[in-house]
Amino acid sequence: MPEKINKIKILERATLFCVALFLFPLLLNAQTRLRAVKEAENLTLIQDRAQACSTLLKAYTKTANKAYKKIFKEKLFYFASNFYSEKGFQLYLRGKEHFAKKNYSEAIDSFNEADAYEKSNTEILNFLTLSYLGAGKFSEAQSAIKTVKTINPLSAAHHINQSRLYYAQEEWGQLLEALEAQQKEGFKATQEQAFFKLVAQVKALKADAALKQLEAGLSRFKKYPDIYYFISEYLTGEKKDNAIKEYNQLCKKQNLREKDFLLCKKAK
């Protein structure tokens, strides 16, 4: 009987040893991977946002584990946009107030001042980009978009603002290329971007085909007054006047979101 008990104990110990031998590399691997989070946290303490986000992005890219990917992505989004100081946050809020009132020059000043405190906070940079677009400062907007992409390429924000930039510049070919690149990276287009795409596509068509596509898109994009303006470009006489009239009326009575400031630029 004692011999049988000893054999059972030996088997139990052997089993535990084998389990430990199997689990140890997994636990070690987990600690190594999650070390990236700790490293990013330490970098955030010294306000090195760029390196903290880069560390998390590398960890996200290297692992195939979905659970780890989720952790790294969540941390990346958090560290990319968290505020380091109350002063920076207040300047950001002031910039948003100016932006909502379409005081783009003042908004730019506030967001740039906030950025000096917050060191490439993507939330600030995204609104700074929009403010530059509102002020017609396209090269500055492009620079801000590039910084956001460097800090957090997993966010769709830089794609959306890039398409806004090309729309504002009427760079239709580049707009379509940017939307195609966005799709390849797995980001879905917003309705705003779908409208941009329609406009860009019709610019490459002959007048009759372009008009048909725009008219077909009326029901889908009825909240975008600009569709009537683009339709008017392919009409003449009374029909043209009516389309422009509809465009102007919609621009006057429609409550556009603050980020829809690219619309109604030519309204009277």
Tab-separated table of C-alpha atoms in Angstrom:
chain	number	residue	atom	x	y	z
A	1	MET	CA	0.000	0.000	0.000
A	2	PRO	CA	2.759	2.539	0.876
A	3	GLU	CA	4.482	1.718	-2.415
A	4	LYS	CA	1.273	2.490	-4.302
A	5	ILE	CA	0.921	5.830	-2.491
A	6	ASN	CA	4.534	6.708	-3.290
A	7	LYS	CA	3.978	5.921	-6.959
A	8	ILE	CA	0.912	8.192	-7.011
A	9	LYS	CA	2.891	10.990	-5.398
A	10	ILE	CA	5.692	10.549	-7.911
A	11	LEU	CA	3.180	10.695	-10.770
A	12	GLU	CA	1.572	13.806	-9.296
A	13	ARG	CA	4.927	15.534	-8.957
A	14	ALA	CA	5.914	14.524	-12.471
A	15	THR	CA	2.616	15.878	-13.781
A	16	LEU	CA	3.067	19.152	-11.916
A	17	PHE	CA	6.616	19.417	-13.233
A	18	CYS	CA	5.458	18.874	-16.820
A	19	VAL	CA	2.667	21.444	-16.418
A	20	ALA	CA	5.121	23.937	-14.951
A	21	LEU	CA	7.566	23.212	-17.744
A	22	PHE	CA	4.819	23.893	-20.281
A	23	LEU	CA	3.426	27.019	-18.597
A	24	PHE	CA	6.720	28.685	-17.683
A	25	PRO	CA	7.565	29.832	-21.266
A	26	LEU	CA	4.005	31.115	-21.695
A	27	LEU	CA	4.148	33.097	-18.455
A	28	LEU	CA	7.586	34.404	-19.327
A	29	ASN	CA	6.356	35.366	-22.788
A	30	ALA	CA	3.351	37.160	-21.274
A	31	GLN	CA	5.574	39.095	-18.868
A	32	THR	CA	7.907	40.051	-21.714
A	33	ARG	CA	5.053	41.272	-23.882
A	34	LEU	CA	3.255	43.170	-21.140
A	35	ARG	CA	6.558	44.747	-20.167
A	36	ALA	CA	5.906	47.073	-23.115
A	37	VAL	CA	2.922	48.510	-21.222
A	38	LYS	CA	5.045	49.157	-18.142
A	39	GLU	CA	7.750	50.742	-20.273
A	40	ALA	CA	5.176	52.987	-21.954
A	41	GLU	CA	3.809	53.996	-18.546
A	42	ASN	CA	7.300	54.973	-17.391
A	43	LEU	CA	7.881	56.986	-20.561
A	44	THR	CA	4.574	58.747	-20.034
A	45	LEU	CA	5.690	59.780	-16.545
A	46	ILE	CA	8.531	61.721	-18.154
A	47	GLN	CA	6.132	62.994	-20.842
A	48	ASP	CA	7.806	61.189	-23.735
A	49	ARG	CA	4.589	60.577	-25.676
A	50	ALA	CA	6.236	59.697	-28.986
A	51	GLN	CA	8.437	56.949	-27.513
A	52	ALA	CA	5.665	55.594	-25.279
A	53	CYS	CA	3.331	55.204	-28.255
A	54	SER	CA	6.105	53.786	-30.426
A	55	THR	CA	6.804	51.121	-27.778
A	56	LEU	CA	3.163	50.059	-27.696
A	57	LEU	CA	2.854	50.098	-31.476
A	58	LYS	CA	5.869	47.793	-31.848
A	59	ALA	CA	4.429	45.401	-29.277
A	60	TYR	CA	1.052	45.485	-31.041
A	61	THR	CA	2.653	44.748	-34.409
A	62	LYS	CA	4.823	41.875	-33.174
A	63	THR	CA	2.176	39.837	-31.367
A	64	ALA	CA	-0.509	37.702	-32.999
A	65	ASN	CA	-2.330	37.197	-29.702
A	66	LYS	CA	-5.716	38.965	-29.883
A	67	ALA	CA	-5.891	39.584	-26.144
A	68	TYR	CA	-2.475	41.247	-26.136
A	69	LYS	CA	-3.328	43.225	-29.246
A	70	LYS	CA	-6.423	44.590	-27.529
A	71	ILE	CA	-4.409	45.658	-24.480
A	72	PHE	CA	-1.683	47.326	-26.551
A	73	LYS	CA	-4.217	49.110	-28.764
A	74	GLU	CA	-6.256	50.436	-25.832
A	75	LYS	CA	-3.106	51.685	-24.112
A	76	LEU	CA	-1.858	53.266	-27.327
A	77	PHE	CA	-5.069	55.232	-27.811
A	78	TYR	CA	-4.988	56.329	-24.179
A	79	PHE	CA	-1.351	57.457	-24.120
A	80	ALA	CA	-1.710	59.182	-27.498
A	81	SER	CA	-4.405	61.529	-26.225
A	82	ASN	CA	-4.069	61.795	-22.443
A	83	PHE	CA	-3.316	65.234	-21.005
A	84	TYR	CA	-0.187	65.894	-18.963
A	85	SER	CA	-1.282	69.175	-17.408
A	86	GLU	CA	-4.330	71.183	-16.403
A	87	LYS	CA	-2.890	74.164	-18.279
A	88	GLY	CA	-2.667	72.218	-21.535
A	89	PHE	CA	-6.209	70.910	-21.108
A	90	GLN	CA	-7.629	74.391	-20.484
A	91	LEU	CA	-5.850	75.756	-23.575
A	92	TYR	CA	-7.320	72.874	-25.575
A	93	LEU	CA	-10.832	73.743	-24.345
A	94	ARG	CA	-10.251	77.389	-25.241
A	95	GLY	CA	-9.154	76.328	-28.718
A	96	LYS	CA	-12.346	74.307	-29.150
A	97	GLU	CA	-14.428	77.335	-28.187
A	98	HIS	CA	-12.691	79.429	-30.833
A	99	PHE	CA	-13.069	76.625	-33.382
A	100	ALA	CA	-16.811	76.280	-32.737
A	101	LYS	CA	-17.172	80.025	-33.419
A	102	LYS	CA	-15.064	79.671	-36.595
A	103	ASN	CA	-12.370	81.906	-35.142
A	104	TYR	CA	-9.702	79.760	-36.750
A	105	SER	CA	-6.700	82.018	-36.182
A	106	GLU	CA	-7.428	82.207	-32.457
A	107	ALA	CA	-8.069	78.462	-32.364
A	108	ILE	CA	-4.707	77.813	-34.013
A	109	ASP	CA	-2.942	79.944	-31.414
A	110	SER	CA	-4.649	78.148	-28.520
A	111	PHE	CA	-4.060	74.657	-29.901
A	112	ASN	CA	-0.409	75.393	-30.646
A	113	GLU	CA	0.047	76.722	-27.131
A	114	ALA	CA	-1.668	73.623	-25.738
A	115	ASP	CA	0.587	71.418	-27.863
A	116	ALA	CA	3.657	73.051	-26.308
A	117	TYR	CA	2.480	71.727	-22.930
A	118	GLU	CA	1.109	68.401	-24.136
A	119	LYS	CA	3.743	67.313	-26.676
A	120	SER	CA	1.861	65.868	-29.660
A	121	ASN	CA	-1.405	65.014	-27.975
A	122	THR	CA	-3.418	63.605	-30.899
A	123	GLU	CA	-6.695	65.114	-29.670
A	124	ILE	CA	-5.147	68.575	-29.807
A	125	LEU	CA	-3.440	67.937	-33.143
A	126	ASN	CA	-6.653	66.734	-34.782
A	127	PHE	CA	-8.426	69.982	-33.890
A	128	LEU	CA	-5.332	71.945	-34.864
A	129	THR	CA	-5.521	70.267	-38.278
A	130	LEU	CA	-9.164	71.294	-38.678
A	131	SER	CA	-8.333	74.849	-37.629
A	132	TYR	CA	-5.585	75.022	-40.240
A	133	LEU	CA	-8.038	73.763	-42.856
A	134	GLY	CA	-10.556	76.391	-41.805
A	135	ALA	CA	-7.894	79.074	-42.162
A	136	GLY	CA	-6.752	77.718	-45.538
A	137	LYS	CA	-3.288	76.810	-44.205
A	138	PHE	CA	-2.931	73.535	-46.035
A	139	SER	CA	0.791	72.832	-45.615
A	140	GLU	CA	0.481	73.315	-41.841
A	141	ALA	CA	-2.530	70.983	-41.807
A	142	GLN	CA	-0.530	68.333	-43.658
A	143	SER	CA	2.293	68.597	-41.118
A	144	ALA	CA	-0.125	68.100	-38.202
A	145	ILE	CA	-1.718	65.084	-39.933
A	146	LYS	CA	1.709	63.455	-40.343
A	147	THR	CA	2.454	63.903	-36.651
A	148	VAL	CA	-0.852	62.287	-35.652
A	149	LYS	CA	-0.139	59.360	-37.963
A	150	THR	CA	3.298	58.912	-36.363
A	151	ILE	CA	1.896	58.952	-32.835
A	152	ASN	CA	-1.112	56.684	-33.454
A	153	PRO	CA	-1.448	55.095	-36.899
A	154	LEU	CA	-4.123	52.729	-35.543
A	155	SER	CA	-6.588	55.619	-35.353
A	156	ALA	CA	-8.706	56.559	-38.362
A	157	ALA	CA	-8.428	60.259	-37.472
A	158	HIS	CA	-5.424	60.984	-39.686
A	159	HIS	CA	-7.131	59.268	-42.637
A	160	ILE	CA	-10.292	61.322	-42.164
A	161	ASN	CA	-8.405	64.595	-41.883
A	162	GLN	CA	-6.239	63.693	-44.880
A	163	SER	CA	-9.362	63.257	-47.021
A	164	ARG	CA	-10.689	66.580	-45.694
A	165	LEU	CA	-7.449	68.245	-46.709
A	166	TYR	CA	-7.617	66.887	-50.270
A	167	TYR	CA	-11.298	67.861	-50.506
A	168	ALA	CA	-10.491	71.401	-49.397
A	169	GLN	CA	-7.667	71.573	-51.964
A	170	GLU	CA	-9.833	69.953	-54.669
A	171	GLU	CA	-7.109	67.356	-55.192
A	172	TRP	CA	-9.525	64.725	-56.480
A	173	GLY	CA	-7.013	62.125	-57.664
A	174	GLN	CA	-5.092	62.230	-54.387
A	175	LEU	CA	-8.357	62.049	-52.470
A	176	LEU	CA	-9.332	58.803	-54.202
A	177	GLU	CA	-5.859	57.347	-53.625
A	178	ALA	CA	-6.009	58.255	-49.943
A	179	LEU	CA	-9.425	56.611	-49.543
A	180	GLU	CA	-8.177	53.480	-51.300
A	181	ALA	CA	-5.148	53.325	-48.982
A	182	GLN	CA	-7.444	53.749	-45.996
A	183	GLN	CA	-9.590	50.828	-47.138
A	184	LYS	CA	-6.528	48.599	-47.615
A	185	GLU	CA	-5.526	49.317	-44.023
A	186	GLY	CA	-8.927	48.097	-42.852
A	187	PHE	CA	-10.526	51.435	-41.975
A	188	LYS	CA	-14.132	51.975	-43.056
A	189	ALA	CA	-15.025	55.252	-44.740
A	190	THR	CA	-17.330	57.648	-42.913
A	191	GLN	CA	-20.416	59.027	-44.651
A	192	GLU	CA	-18.551	62.305	-45.031
A	193	GLN	CA	-15.746	60.476	-46.837
A	194	ALA	CA	-18.276	58.628	-48.998
A	195	PHE	CA	-19.573	62.032	-50.101
A	196	PHE	CA	-16.026	63.194	-50.829
A	197	LYS	CA	-15.488	60.035	-52.876
A	198	LEU	CA	-18.628	60.632	-54.959
A	199	VAL	CA	-17.499	64.167	-55.770
A	200	ALA	CA	-13.979	63.025	-56.626
A	201	GLN	CA	-15.268	60.249	-58.872
A	202	VAL	CA	-17.620	62.440	-60.882
A	203	LYS	CA	-14.802	64.904	-61.572
A	204	ALA	CA	-13.255	62.256	-63.826
A	205	LEU	CA	-16.468	61.660	-65.783
A	206	LYS	CA	-18.064	63.374	-68.731
A	207	ALA	CA	-20.777	65.888	-67.922
A	208	ASP	CA	-23.815	63.653	-68.538
A	209	ALA	CA	-22.445	60.721	-66.537
A	210	ALA	CA	-21.286	63.016	-63.728
A	211	LEU	CA	-24.710	64.649	-63.452
A	212	LYS	CA	-26.453	61.257	-63.313
A	213	GLN	CA	-24.188	60.063	-60.494
A	214	LEU	CA	-24.692	63.220	-58.479
A	215	GLU	CA	-28.467	63.105	-58.895
A	216	ALA	CA	-28.439	59.436	-57.911
A	217	GLY	CA	-26.612	60.391	-54.721
A	218	LEU	CA	-29.123	63.083	-53.681
A	219	SER	CA	-31.148	60.847	-51.358
A	220	ARG	CA	-28.053	59.418	-49.684
A	221	PHE	CA	-26.253	62.729	-49.218
A	222	LYS	CA	-29.174	65.098	-48.704
A	223	LYS	CA	-27.569	66.518	-45.553
A	224	TYR	CA	-24.606	67.735	-47.624
A	225	PRO	CA	-25.720	70.989	-49.319
A	226	ASP	CA	-22.618	70.955	-51.521
A	227	ILE	CA	-24.098	68.206	-53.665
A	228	TYR	CA	-26.452	70.803	-55.168
A	229	TYR	CA	-23.539	73.084	-55.887
A	230	PHE	CA	-21.692	70.359	-57.762
A	231	ILE	CA	-24.882	69.465	-59.637
A	232	SER	CA	-25.220	73.101	-60.707
A	233	GLU	CA	-21.807	72.896	-62.395
A	234	TYR	CA	-23.291	70.527	-65.005
A	235	LEU	CA	-26.465	72.559	-65.638
A	236	THR	CA	-27.339	75.745	-67.470
A	237	GLY	CA	-30.047	78.375	-67.376
A	238	GLU	CA	-32.965	78.042	-64.989
A	239	LYS	CA	-31.972	74.545	-63.840
A	240	LYS	CA	-28.573	75.832	-62.810
A	241	ASP	CA	-30.134	78.774	-60.955
A	242	ASN	CA	-32.531	76.447	-59.120
A	243	ALA	CA	-29.720	74.126	-58.006
A	244	ILE	CA	-27.669	77.043	-56.657
A	245	LYS	CA	-30.764	78.428	-54.937
A	246	GLU	CA	-31.347	75.069	-53.233
A	247	TYR	CA	-27.697	74.978	-52.192
A	248	ASN	CA	-27.842	78.463	-50.648
A	249	GLN	CA	-31.123	77.764	-48.844
A	250	LEU	CA	-29.842	74.531	-47.340
A	251	CYS	CA	-26.663	76.224	-46.172
A	252	LYS	CA	-28.686	78.922	-44.407
A	253	LYS	CA	-31.173	76.717	-42.591
A	254	GLN	CA	-29.185	73.540	-41.953
A	255	ASN	CA	-27.410	73.113	-38.629
A	256	LEU	CA	-24.092	71.651	-39.696
A	257	ARG	CA	-21.766	69.949	-37.221
A	258	GLU	CA	-18.708	71.971	-36.247
A	259	LYS	CA	-16.523	69.553	-38.231
A	260	ASP	CA	-18.602	70.114	-41.393
A	261	PHE	CA	-17.062	73.545	-41.882
A	262	LEU	CA	-15.731	72.541	-45.324
A	263	LEU	CA	-19.298	72.600	-46.614
A	264	CYS	CA	-21.121	75.717	-47.837
A	265	LYS	CA	-17.870	77.546	-48.576
A	266	LYS	CA	-19.420	79.159	-51.670
A	267	ALA	CA	-22.836	79.897	-50.261
A	268	LYS	CA	-24.296	83.412	-50.478
